[in-house]
mmCIF file of C-alpha atoms in Angstrom:
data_model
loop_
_atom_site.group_PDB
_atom_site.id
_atom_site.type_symbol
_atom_site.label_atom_id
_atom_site.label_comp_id
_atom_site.label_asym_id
_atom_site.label_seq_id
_atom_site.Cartn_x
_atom_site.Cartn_y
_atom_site.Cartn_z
ATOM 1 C CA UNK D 1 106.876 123.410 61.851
ATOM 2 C CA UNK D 2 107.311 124.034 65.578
ATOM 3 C CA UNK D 3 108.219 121.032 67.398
ATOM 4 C CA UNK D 4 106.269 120.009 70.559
ATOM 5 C CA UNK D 5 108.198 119.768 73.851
ATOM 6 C CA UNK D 6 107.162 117.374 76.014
ATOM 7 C CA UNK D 7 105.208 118.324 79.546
ATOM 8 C CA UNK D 8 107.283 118.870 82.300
ATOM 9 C CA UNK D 9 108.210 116.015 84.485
ATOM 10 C CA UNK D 10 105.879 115.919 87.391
ATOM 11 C CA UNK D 11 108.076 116.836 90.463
ATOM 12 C CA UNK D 12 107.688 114.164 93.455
ATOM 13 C CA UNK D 13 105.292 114.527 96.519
ATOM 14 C CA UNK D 14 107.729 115.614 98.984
ATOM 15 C CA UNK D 15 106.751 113.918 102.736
ATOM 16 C CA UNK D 16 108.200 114.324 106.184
ATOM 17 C CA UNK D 17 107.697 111.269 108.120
ATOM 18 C CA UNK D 18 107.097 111.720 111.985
ATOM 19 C CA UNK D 19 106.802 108.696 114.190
ATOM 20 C CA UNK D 20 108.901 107.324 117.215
ATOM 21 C CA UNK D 21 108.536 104.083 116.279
ATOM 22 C CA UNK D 22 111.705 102.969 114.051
ATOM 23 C CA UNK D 23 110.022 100.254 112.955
ATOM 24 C CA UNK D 24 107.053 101.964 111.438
ATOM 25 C CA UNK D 25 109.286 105.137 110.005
ATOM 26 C CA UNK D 26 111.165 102.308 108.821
ATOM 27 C CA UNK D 27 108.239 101.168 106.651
ATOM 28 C CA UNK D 28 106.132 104.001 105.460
ATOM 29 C CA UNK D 29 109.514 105.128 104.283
ATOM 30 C CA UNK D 30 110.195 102.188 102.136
ATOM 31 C CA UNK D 31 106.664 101.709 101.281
ATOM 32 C CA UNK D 32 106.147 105.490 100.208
ATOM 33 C CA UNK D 33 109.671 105.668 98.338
ATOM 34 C CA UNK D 34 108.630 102.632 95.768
ATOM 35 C CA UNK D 35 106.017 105.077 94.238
ATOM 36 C CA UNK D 36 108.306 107.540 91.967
ATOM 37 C CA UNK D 37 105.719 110.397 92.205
ATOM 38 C CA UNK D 38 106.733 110.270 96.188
ATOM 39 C CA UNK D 39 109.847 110.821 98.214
ATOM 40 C CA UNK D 40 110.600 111.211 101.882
ATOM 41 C CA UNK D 41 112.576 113.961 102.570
ATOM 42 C CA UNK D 42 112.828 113.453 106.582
ATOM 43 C CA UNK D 43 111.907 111.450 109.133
ATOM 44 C CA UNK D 44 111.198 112.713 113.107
ATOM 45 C CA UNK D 45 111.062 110.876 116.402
ATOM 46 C CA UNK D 46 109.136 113.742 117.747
ATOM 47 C CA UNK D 47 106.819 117.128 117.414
ATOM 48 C CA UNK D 48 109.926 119.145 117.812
ATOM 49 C CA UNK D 49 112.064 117.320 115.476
ATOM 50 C CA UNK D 50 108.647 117.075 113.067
ATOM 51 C CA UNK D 51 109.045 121.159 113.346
ATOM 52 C CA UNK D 52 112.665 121.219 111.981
ATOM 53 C CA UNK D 53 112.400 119.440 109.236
ATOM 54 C CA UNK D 54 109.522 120.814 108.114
ATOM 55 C CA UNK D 55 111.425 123.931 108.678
ATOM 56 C CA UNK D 56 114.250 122.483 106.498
ATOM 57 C CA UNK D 57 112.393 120.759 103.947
ATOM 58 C CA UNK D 58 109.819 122.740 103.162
ATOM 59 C CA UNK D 59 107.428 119.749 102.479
ATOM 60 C CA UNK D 60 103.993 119.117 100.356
ATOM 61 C CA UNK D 61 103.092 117.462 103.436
ATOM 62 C CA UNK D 62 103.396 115.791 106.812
ATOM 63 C CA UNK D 63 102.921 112.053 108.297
ATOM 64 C CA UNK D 64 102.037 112.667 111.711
ATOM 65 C CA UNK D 65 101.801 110.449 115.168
ATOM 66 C CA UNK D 66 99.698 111.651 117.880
ATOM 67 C CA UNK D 67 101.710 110.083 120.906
ATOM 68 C CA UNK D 68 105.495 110.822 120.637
ATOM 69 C CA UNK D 69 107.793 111.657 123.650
ATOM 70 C CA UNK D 70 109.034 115.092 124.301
ATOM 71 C CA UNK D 71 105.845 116.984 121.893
ATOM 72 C CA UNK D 72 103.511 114.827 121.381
ATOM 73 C CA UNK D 73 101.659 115.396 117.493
ATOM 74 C CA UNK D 74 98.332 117.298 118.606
ATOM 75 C CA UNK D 75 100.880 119.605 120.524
ATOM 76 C CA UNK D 76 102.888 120.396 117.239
ATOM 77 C CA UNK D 77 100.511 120.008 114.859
ATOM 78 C CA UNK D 78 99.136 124.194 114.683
ATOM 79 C CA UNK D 79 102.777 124.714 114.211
ATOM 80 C CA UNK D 80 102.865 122.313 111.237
ATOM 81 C CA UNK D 81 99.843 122.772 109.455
ATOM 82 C CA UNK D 82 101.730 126.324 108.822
ATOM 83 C CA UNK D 83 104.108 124.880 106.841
ATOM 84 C CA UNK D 84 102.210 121.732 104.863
ATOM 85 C CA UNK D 85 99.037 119.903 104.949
ATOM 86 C CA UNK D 86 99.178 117.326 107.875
ATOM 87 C CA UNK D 87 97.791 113.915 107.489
ATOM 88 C CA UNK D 88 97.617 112.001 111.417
ATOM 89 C CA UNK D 89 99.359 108.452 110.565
ATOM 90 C CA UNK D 90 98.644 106.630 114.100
ATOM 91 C CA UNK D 91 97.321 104.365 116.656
ATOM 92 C CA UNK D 92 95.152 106.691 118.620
ATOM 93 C CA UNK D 93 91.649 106.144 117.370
ATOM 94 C CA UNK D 94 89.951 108.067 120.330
ATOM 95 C CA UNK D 95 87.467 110.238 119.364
ATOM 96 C CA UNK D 96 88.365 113.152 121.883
ATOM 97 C CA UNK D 97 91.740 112.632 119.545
ATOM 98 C CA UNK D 98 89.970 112.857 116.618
ATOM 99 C CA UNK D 99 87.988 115.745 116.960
ATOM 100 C CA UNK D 100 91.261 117.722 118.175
ATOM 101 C CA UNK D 101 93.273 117.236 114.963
ATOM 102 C CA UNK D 102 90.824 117.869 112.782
ATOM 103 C CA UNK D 103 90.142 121.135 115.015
ATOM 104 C CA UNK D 104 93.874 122.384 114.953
ATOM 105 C CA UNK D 105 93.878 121.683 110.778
ATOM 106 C CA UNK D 106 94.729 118.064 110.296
ATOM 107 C CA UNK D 107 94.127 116.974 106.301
ATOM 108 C CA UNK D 108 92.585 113.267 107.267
ATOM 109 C CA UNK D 109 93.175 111.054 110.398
ATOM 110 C CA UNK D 110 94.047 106.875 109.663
ATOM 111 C CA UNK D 111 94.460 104.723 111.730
ATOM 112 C CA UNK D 112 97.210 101.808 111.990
ATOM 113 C CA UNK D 113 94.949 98.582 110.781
ATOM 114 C CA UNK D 114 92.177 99.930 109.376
ATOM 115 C CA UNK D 115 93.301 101.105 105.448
ATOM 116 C CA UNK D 116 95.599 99.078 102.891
ATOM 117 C CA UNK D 117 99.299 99.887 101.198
ATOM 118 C CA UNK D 118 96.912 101.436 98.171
ATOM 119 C CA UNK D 119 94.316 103.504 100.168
ATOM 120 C CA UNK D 120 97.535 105.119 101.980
ATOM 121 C CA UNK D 121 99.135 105.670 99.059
ATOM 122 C CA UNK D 122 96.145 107.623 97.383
ATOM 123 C CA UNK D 123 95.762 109.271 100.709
ATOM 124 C CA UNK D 124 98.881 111.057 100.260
ATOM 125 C CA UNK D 125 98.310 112.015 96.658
ATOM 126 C CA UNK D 126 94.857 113.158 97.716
ATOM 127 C CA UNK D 127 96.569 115.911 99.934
ATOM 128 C CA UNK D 128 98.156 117.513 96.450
ATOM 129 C CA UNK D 129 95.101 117.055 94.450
ATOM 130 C CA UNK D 130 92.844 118.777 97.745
ATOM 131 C CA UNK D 131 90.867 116.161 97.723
ATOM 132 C CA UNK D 132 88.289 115.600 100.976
ATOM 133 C CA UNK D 133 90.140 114.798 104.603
ATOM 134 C CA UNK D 134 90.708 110.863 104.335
ATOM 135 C CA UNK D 135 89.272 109.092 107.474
ATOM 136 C CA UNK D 136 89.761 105.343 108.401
ATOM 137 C CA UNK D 137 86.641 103.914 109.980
ATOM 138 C CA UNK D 138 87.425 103.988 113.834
ATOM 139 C CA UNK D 139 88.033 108.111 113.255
ATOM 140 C CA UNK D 140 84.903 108.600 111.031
ATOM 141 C CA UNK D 141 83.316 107.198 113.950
ATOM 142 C CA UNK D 142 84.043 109.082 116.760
ATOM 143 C CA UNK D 143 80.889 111.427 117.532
ATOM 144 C CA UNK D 144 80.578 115.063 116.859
ATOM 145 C CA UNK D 145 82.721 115.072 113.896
ATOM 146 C CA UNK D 146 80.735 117.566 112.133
ATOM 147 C CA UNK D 147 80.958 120.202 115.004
ATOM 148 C CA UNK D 148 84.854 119.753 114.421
ATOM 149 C CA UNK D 149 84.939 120.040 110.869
ATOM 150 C CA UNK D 150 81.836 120.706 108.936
ATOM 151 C CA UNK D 151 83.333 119.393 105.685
ATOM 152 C CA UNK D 152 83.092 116.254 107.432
ATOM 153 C CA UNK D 153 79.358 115.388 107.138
ATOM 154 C CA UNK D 154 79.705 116.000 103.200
ATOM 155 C CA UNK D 155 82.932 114.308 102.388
ATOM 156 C CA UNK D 156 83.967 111.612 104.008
ATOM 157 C CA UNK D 157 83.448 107.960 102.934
ATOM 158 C CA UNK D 158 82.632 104.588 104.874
ATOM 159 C CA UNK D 159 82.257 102.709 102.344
ATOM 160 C CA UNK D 160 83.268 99.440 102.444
ATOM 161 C CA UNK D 161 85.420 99.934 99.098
ATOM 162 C CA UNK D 162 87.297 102.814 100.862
ATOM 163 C CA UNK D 163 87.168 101.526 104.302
ATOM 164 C CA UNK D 164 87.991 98.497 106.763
ATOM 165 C CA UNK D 165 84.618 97.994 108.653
ATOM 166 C CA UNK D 166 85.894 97.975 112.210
ATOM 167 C CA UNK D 167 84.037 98.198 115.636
ATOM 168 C CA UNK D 168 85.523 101.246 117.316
ATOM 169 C CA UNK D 169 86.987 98.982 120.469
ATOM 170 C CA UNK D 170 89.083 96.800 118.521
ATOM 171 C CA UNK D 171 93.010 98.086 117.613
ATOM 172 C CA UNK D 172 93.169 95.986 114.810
ATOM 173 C CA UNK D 173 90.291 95.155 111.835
ATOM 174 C CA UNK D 174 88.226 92.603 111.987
ATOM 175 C CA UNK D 175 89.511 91.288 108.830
ATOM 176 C CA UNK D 176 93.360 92.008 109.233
ATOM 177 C CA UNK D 177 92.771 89.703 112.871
ATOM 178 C CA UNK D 178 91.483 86.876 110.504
ATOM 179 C CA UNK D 179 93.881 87.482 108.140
ATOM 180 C CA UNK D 180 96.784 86.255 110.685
ATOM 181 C CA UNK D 181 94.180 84.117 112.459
ATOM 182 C CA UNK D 182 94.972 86.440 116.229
ATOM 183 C CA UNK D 183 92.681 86.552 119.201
ATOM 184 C CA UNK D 184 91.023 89.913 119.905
ATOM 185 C CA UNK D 185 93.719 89.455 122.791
ATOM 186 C CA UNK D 186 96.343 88.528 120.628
ATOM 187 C CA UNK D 187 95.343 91.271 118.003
ATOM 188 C CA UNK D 188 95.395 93.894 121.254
ATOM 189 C CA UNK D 189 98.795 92.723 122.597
ATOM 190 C CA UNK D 190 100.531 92.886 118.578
ATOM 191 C CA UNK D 191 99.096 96.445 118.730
ATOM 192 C CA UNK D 192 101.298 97.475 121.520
ATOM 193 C CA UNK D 193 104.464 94.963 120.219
ATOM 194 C CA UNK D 194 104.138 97.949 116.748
ATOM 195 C CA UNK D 195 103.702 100.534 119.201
ATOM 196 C CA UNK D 196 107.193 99.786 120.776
ATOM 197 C CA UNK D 197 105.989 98.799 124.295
ATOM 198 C CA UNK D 198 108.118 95.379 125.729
ATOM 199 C CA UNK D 199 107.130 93.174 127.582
ATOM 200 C CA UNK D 200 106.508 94.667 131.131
ATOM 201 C CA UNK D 201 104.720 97.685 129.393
ATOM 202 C CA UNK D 202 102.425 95.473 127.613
ATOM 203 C CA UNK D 203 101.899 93.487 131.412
ATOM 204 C CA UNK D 204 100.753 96.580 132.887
ATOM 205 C CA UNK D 205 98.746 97.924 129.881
ATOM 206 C CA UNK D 206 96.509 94.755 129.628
ATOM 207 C CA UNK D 207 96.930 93.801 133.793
ATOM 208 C CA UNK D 208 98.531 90.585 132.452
ATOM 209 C CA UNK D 209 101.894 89.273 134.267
ATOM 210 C CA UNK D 210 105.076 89.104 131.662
ATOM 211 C CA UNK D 211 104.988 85.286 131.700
ATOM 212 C CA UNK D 212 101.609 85.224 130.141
ATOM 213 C CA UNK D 213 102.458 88.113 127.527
ATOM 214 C CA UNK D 214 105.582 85.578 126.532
ATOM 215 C CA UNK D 215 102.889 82.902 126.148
ATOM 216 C CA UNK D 216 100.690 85.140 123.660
ATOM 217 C CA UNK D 217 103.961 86.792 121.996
ATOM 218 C CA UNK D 218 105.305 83.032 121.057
ATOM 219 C CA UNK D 219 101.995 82.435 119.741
ATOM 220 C CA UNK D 220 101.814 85.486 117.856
ATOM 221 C CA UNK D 221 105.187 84.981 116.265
ATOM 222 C CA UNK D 222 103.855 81.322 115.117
ATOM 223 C CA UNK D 223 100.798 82.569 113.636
ATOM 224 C CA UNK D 224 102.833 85.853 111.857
ATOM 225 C CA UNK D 225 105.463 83.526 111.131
ATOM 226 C CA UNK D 226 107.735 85.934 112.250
ATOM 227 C CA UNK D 227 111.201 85.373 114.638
ATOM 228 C CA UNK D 228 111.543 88.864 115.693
ATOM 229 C CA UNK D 229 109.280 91.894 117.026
ATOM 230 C CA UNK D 230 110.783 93.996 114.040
ATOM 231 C CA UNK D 231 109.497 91.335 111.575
ATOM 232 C CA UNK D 232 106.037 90.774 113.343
ATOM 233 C CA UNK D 233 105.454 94.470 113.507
ATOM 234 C CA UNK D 234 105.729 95.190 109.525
ATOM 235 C CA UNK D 235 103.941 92.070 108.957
ATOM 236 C CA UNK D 236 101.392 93.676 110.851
ATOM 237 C CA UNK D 237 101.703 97.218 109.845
ATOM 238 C CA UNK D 238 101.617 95.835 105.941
ATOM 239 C CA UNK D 239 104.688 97.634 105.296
ATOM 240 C CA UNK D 240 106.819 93.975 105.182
ATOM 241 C CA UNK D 241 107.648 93.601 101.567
ATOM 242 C CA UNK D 242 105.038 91.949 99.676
ATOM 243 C CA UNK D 243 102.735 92.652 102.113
ATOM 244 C CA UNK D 244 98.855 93.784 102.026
ATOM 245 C CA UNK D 245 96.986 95.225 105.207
ATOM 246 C CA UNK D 246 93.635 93.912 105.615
ATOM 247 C CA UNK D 247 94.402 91.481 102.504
ATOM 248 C CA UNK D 248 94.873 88.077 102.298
#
């Protein structure tokens, strides 16, 4: 009797990771690298460093920022999308935004605050499987979708199961603000603390002076229970161990 061999060992989901945020590559890297069907291969600070390793690496696909210094990720991303499936990873929710990644080949467009650790997870198998483009609320919202990418109308989900309901204004859900108990103001300023800004960037962003962004930052810390920016952000991001975005 023939003996039976075993199926062939799935090979990892190979992902290039391309943020300027340390913090944040930081944490989709750990996060993604628990899951033994995934592996990072490369992280980037940039569009042209997101190029290279691509180049390199040769990956099954690509965790993308929109706003990175030196090329941006809408700038790179028709280079890219040549090499592996894109999926946009970011704080940018505009719709303008939107529309253009999906119109230069992005996979799916999340944004920061608005899906958990599980629904990115899935989102990145998805992108082997083909599944439909993954959208987190704020993108599926932006107008005209359909005109960018007539799959659109057809596939994508808001369903509260898939989906943090968000109103398109606010950075952060509705729920992940409750979760740490943050003012829309608070929940604003923690969005540009995990965006890298300090303290005289954030000033100028929200036409605040630095002494009162201290005042909110100490009170953010409290309520994240948190002694650093580094810490806040991951807390915030859900990629601090243990941690759940949008859960409490």
């Amino acid at each position: 009797m023939t003996e039976r061999k075993p199926p062939p060992a799935t090979t990892p989901l190979r992902l290039v990771v391309a943020d300027d945020n340390p913090v944040v590559r930081a944490g989709l890297t750990a996060l993604l690298s628990t899951h033994a069907d995934i592996t990072v291969v490369a992280e980037a600070t940039n569009g042209h460093e997101a190029q290279e390793a691509a180049r390199r690496h040769r990956p099954d696909a690509i965790l993308l920022d929109v706003r990175m210094p030196g090329m941006d990720g809408i700038t790179a991303l028709p280079h890219l999308v040549r090499i592996a499936p894109v999926l946009m990873l970011t704080y940018s929710g505009e719709s303008e935004t939107v529309r253009e990644a999906l119109r230069r080949g992005a996979v799916g467009y999340l944004v920061h605050g608005e899906f958990t650790t599980d629904e990115l997870v899935e989102a990145v198998r998805d992108i082997r499987s083909g599944g439909p483009p993954r959208l987190s609320a704020t993108a599926a919202a932006a107008p005209s979708l359909a005109e960018a990418n007539p799959q659109l109308s057809t596939t994508t989900s808001n369903s509260p199961e898939r989906l943090s309901q968000v109103q398109p204004d606010v950075g952060q859900s509705s729920v992940y603000r409750s979760r740490f108990q943050l003012s829309r103001r608070e929940a604003e300023i923690m969005d540009l603390i995990a965006s890298g800004m300090n303290n005289q960037q954030i000033a100028a962003a929200c036409f605040i002076s630095e002494k009162t962004v201290k005042n909110h930052i100490n009170r953010i810390f409290a309520k994240l229970h948190s002694t650093s920016r580094a810490e806040a952000a991951a807390k915030w991001l859900g990629t601090a161990p243990g941690s759940h975005p949008g859960r409490s």
